[in-house]
Coordinates of N, CA and C and ligand atoms in Angstrom, one line a residue:
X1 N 45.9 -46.2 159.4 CA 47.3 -46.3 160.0 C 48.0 -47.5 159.4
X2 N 49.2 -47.5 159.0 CA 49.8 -48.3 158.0 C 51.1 -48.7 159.3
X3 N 51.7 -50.0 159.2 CA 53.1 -50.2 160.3 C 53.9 -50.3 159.1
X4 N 53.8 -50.1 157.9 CA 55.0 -50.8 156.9 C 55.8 -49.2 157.1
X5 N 57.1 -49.4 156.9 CA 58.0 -49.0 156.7 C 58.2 -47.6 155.8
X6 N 58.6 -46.4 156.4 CA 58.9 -45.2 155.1 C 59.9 -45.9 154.2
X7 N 60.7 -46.2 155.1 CA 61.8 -46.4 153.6 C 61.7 -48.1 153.1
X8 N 61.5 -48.5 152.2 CA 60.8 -49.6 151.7 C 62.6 -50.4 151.1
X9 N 62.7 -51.5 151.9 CA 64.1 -52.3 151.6 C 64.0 -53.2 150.4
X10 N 64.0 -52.4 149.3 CA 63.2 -53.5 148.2 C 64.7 -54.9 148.1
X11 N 65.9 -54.8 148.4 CA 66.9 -55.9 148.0 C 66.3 -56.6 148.7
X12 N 65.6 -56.6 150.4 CA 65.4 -57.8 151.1 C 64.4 -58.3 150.7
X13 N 63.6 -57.6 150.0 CA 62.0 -58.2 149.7 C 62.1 -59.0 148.6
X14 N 63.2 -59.0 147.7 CA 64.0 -59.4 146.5 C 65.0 -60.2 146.8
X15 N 64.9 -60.5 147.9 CA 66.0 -61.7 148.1 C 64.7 -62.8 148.7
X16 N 63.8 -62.2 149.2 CA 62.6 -63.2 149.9 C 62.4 -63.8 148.6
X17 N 61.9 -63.0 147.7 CA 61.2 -63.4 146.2 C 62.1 -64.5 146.0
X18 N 63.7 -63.9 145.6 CA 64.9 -65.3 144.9 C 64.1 -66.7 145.9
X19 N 64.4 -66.1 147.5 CA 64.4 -67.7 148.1 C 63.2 -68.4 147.6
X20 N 61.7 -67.5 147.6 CA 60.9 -68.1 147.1 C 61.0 -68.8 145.7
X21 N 61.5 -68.1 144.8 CA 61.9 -69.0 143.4 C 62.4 -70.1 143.5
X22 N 63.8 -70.0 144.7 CA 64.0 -71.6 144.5 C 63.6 -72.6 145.0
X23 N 62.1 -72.8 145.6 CA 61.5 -73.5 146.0 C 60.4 -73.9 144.7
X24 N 60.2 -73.3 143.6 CA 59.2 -73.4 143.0 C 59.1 -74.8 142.1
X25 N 58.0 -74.9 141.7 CA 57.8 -76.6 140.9 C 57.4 -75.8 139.6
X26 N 58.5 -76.1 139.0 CA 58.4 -75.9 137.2 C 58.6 -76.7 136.0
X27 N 58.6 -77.8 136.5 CA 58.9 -79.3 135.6 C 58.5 -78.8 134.3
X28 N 57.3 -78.5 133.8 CA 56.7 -78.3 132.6 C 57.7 -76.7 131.6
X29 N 57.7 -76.2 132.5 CA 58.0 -74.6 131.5 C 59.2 -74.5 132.1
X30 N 60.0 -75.1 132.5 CA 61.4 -74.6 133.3 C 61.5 -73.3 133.4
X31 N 60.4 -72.9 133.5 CA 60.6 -71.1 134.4 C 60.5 -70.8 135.6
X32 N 60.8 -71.4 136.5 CA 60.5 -70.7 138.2 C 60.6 -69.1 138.0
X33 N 59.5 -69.2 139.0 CA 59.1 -67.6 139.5 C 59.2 -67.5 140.7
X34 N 59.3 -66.6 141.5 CA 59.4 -66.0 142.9 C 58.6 -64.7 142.7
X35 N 57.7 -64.8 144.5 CA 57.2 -63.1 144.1 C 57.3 -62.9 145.8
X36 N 57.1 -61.8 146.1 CA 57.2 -61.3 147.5 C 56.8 -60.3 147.6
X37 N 55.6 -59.9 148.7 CA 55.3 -58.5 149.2 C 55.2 -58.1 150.8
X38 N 55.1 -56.7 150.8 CA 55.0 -56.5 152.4 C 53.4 -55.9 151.9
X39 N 53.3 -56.5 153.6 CA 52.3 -56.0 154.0 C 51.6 -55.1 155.0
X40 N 50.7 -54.2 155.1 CA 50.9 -53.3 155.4 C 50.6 -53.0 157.3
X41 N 50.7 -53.9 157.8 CA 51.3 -54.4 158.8 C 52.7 -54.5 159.1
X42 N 53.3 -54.7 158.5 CA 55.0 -55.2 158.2 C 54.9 -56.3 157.8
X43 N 54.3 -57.2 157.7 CA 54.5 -58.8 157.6 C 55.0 -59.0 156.2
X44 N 55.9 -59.9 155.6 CA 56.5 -60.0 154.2 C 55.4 -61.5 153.9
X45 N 54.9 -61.3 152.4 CA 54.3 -62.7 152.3 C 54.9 -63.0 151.0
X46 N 55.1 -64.4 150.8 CA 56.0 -64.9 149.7 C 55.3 -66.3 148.5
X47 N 55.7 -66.3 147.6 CA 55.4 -67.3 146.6 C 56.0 -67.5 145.6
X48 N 55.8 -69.3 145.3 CA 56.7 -69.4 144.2 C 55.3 -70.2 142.9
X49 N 55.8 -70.4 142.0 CA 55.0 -71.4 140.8 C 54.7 -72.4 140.9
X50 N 53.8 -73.1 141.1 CA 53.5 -74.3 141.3 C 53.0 -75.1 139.7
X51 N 53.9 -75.7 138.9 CA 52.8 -76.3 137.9 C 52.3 -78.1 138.3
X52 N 51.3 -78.4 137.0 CA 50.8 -79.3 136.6 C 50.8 -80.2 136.0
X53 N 50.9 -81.4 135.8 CA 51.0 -82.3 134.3 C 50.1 -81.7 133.7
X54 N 48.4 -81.4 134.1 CA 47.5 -80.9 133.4 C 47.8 -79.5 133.7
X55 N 48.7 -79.0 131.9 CA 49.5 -77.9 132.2 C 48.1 -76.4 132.4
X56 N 47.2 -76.4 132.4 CA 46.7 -75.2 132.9 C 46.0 -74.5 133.8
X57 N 46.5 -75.9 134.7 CA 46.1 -75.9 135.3 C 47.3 -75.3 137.1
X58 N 48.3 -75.1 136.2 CA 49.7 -74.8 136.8 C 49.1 -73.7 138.1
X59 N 49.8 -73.0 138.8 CA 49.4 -72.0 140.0 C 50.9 -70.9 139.8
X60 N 50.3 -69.8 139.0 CA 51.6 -68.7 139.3 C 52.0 -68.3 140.5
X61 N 52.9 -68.0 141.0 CA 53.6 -67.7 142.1 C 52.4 -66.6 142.8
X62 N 51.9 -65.8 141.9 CA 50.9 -65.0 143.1 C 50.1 -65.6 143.9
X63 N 49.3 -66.8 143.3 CA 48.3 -67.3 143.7 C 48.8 -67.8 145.2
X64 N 50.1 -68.3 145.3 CA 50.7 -68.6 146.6 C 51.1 -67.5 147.4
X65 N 50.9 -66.1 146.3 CA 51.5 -65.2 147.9 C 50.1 -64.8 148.0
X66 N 49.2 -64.8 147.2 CA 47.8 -64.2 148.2 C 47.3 -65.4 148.9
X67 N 47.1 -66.5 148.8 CA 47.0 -67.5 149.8 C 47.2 -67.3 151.2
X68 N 49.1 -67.0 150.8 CA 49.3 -66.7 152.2 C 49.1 -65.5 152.9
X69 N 48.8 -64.6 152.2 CA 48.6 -63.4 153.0 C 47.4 -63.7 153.4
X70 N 46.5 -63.9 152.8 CA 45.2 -64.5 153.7 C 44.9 -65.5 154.7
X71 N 45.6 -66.6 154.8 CA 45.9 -67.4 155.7 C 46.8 -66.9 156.9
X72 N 47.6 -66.3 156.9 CA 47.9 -65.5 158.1 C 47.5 -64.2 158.5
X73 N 46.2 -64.0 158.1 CA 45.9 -62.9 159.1 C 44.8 -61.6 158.2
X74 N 45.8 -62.0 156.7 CA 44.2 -60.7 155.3 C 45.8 -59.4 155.5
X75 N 45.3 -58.1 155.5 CA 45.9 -57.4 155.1 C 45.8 -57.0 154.0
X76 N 46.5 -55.3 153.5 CA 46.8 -55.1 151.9 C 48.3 -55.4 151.4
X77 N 48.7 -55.7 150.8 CA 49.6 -55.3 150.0 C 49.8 -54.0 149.9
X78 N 51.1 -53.8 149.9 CA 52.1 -52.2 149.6 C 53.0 -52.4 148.6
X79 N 53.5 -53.2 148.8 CA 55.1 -52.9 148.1 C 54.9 -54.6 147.2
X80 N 55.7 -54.4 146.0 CA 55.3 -56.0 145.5 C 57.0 -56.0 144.6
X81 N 57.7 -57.6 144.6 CA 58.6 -57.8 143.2 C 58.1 -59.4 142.9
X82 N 58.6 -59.6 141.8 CA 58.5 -60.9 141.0 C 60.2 -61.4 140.5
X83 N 60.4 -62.2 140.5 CA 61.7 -62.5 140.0 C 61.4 -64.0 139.0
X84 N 62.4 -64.2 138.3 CA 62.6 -65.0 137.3 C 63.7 -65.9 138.0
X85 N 64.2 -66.8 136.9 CA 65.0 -68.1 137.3 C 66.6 -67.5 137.2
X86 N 66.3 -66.5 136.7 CA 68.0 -65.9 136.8 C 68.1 -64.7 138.2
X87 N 67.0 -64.3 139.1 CA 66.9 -63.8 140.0 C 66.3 -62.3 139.3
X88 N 65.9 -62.1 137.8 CA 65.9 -60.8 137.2 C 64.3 -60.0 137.7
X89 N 64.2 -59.0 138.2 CA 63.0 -58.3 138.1 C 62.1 -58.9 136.5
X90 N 61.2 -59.6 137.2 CA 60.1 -59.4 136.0 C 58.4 -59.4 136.1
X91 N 57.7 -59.1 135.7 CA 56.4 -58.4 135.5 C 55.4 -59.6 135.6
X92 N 54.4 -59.2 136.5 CA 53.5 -60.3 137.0 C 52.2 -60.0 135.6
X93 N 52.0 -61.6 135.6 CA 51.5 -61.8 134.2 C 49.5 -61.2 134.4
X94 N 49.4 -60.6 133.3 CA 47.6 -60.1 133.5 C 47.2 -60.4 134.7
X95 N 46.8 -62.1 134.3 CA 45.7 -62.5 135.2 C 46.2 -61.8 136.8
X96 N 47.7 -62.2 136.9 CA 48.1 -61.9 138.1 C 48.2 -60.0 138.5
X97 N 47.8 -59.8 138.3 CA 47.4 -58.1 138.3 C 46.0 -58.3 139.0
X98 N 45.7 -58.5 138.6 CA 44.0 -58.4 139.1 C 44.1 -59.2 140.3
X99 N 44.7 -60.6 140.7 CA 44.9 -60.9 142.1 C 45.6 -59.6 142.4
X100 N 46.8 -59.0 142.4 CA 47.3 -57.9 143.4 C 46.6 -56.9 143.2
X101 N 45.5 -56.8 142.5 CA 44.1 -55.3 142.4 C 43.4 -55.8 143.5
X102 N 42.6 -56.9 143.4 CA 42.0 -57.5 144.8 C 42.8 -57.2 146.0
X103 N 44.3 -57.0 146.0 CA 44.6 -57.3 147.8 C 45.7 -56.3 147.6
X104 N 45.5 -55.4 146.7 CA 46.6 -54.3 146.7 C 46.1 -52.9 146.5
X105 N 45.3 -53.1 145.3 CA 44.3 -51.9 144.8 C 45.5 -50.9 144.0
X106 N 45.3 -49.8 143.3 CA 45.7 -49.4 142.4 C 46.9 -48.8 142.9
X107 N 46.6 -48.5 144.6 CA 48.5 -47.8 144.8 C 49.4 -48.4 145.2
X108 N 49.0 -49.9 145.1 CA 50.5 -50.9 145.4 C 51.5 -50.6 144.2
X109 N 52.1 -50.6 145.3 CA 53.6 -50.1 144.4 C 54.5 -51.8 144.0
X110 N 55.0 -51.5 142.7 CA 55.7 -53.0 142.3 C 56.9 -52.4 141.7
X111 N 57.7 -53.6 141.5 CA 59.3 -53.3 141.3 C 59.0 -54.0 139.9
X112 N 59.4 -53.3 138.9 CA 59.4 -53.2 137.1 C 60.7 -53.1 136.7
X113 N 61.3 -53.8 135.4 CA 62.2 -53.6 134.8 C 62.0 -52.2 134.6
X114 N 60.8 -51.5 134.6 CA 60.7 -49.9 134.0 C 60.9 -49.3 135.7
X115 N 61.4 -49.6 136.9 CA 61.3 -48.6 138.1 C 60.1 -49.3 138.9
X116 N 60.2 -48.9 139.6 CA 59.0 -48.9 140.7 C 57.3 -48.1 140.4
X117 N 56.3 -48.5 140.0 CA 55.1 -48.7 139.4 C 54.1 -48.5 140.1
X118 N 53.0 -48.0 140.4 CA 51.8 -48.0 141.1 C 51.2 -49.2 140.3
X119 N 50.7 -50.0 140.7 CA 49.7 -51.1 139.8 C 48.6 -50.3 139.2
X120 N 48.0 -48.9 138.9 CA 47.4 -48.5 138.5 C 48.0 -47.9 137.1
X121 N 49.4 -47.9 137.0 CA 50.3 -48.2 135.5 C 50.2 -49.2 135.1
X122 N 50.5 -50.3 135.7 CA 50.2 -51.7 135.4 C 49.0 -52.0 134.8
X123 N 48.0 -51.5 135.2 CA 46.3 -52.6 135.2 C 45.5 -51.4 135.1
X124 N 45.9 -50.2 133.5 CA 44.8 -49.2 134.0 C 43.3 -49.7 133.8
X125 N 42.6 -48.5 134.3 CA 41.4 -48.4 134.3 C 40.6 -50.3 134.9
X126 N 41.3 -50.7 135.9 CA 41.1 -52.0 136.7 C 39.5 -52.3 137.1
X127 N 38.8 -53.0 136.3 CA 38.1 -53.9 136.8 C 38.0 -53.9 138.4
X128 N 37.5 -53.9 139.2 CA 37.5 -54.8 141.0 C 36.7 -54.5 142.0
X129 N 36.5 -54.6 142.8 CA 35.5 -55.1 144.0 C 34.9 -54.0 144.0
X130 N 34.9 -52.7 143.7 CA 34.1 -51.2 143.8 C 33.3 -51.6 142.8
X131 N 33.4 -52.2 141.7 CA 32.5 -52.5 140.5 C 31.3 -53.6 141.1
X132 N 31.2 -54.1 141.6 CA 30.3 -54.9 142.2 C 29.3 -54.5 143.3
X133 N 29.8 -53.7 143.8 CA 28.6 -52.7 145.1 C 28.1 -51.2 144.4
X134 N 28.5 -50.9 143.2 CA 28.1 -50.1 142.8 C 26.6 -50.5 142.4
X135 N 25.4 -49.1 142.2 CA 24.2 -48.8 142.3 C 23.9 -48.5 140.8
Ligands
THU201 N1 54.4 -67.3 136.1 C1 54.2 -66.8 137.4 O1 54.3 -67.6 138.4 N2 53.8 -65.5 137.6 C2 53.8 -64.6 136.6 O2 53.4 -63.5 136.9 C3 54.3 -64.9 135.3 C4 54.2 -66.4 135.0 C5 54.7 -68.7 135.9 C6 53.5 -69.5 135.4 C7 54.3 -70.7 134.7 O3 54.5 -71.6 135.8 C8 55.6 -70.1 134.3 O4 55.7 -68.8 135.0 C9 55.8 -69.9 132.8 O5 54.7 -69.1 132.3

């Protein structure tokens, strides 16, 4: 049993992401990122970019929204966007796929310059937690 929403409000979840952007620490790459998802609860969880002088140490905006969705409470992910410093839809990078495979799994749906996405377009044939208890 899921409480998230039939009709899915992607502008508000895309305006969470903008707010989240402009919170973000980008000194190094002047790219702020914002990302925002619901959860399937209803709860919205949000993040922005955190970088580093020790630049590789930087933290992409996901890393703060699964943080948070774990810190208040776990859940999956349903619905996902990412935005850029101009507010534009844009595409969460590899690594960050595989965090939203861990807490989304392949039918979270994300918001793409190409439409709305199952992450199993995104990240085929995904690596993740089923590969580890297998026999
Ligand atoms: N970035 C994210 O926060 N998420 C992504 O999915 C794409 C890249 C950040 C990392 C770095 O701080 C900046 O964007 C430039 O790569």
């Amino acid at each position: 049993m899921t409480d998230a929403p039939a009709e899915v409000d992607w502008e508000k979840l895309r305006g969470v992401a903008r707010e989240a952007m402009s919170r973000a620490y980008a000194p190094y790459s002047g790219y702020p990122v914002g990302v925002a998802a619901l959860v399937d609860d209803g709860r919205i969880v949000s993040g922005c970019n955190v970088e580093n002088a020790s630049y590789g140490l930087g933290l992409c905006a996901e890393c703060g929204l699964v943080s948070e969705l774990q810190r208040t409470g776990g859940g999956r992910l349903t619905h996902f966007t990412c935005v850029d410093g101009e507010s534009q839809i844009l595409v969460p990078c590899g690594r960050c796929r595989q965090l939203l495979y861990e807490f989304g799994g392949p039918d979270l749906l994300l918001e793409t310059p190409a439409g709305i996405l199952p992450l199993s377009e995104m990240l085929p044939q995904a690596f993740g937690p089923g590969h580890l208890t297998k026999q």
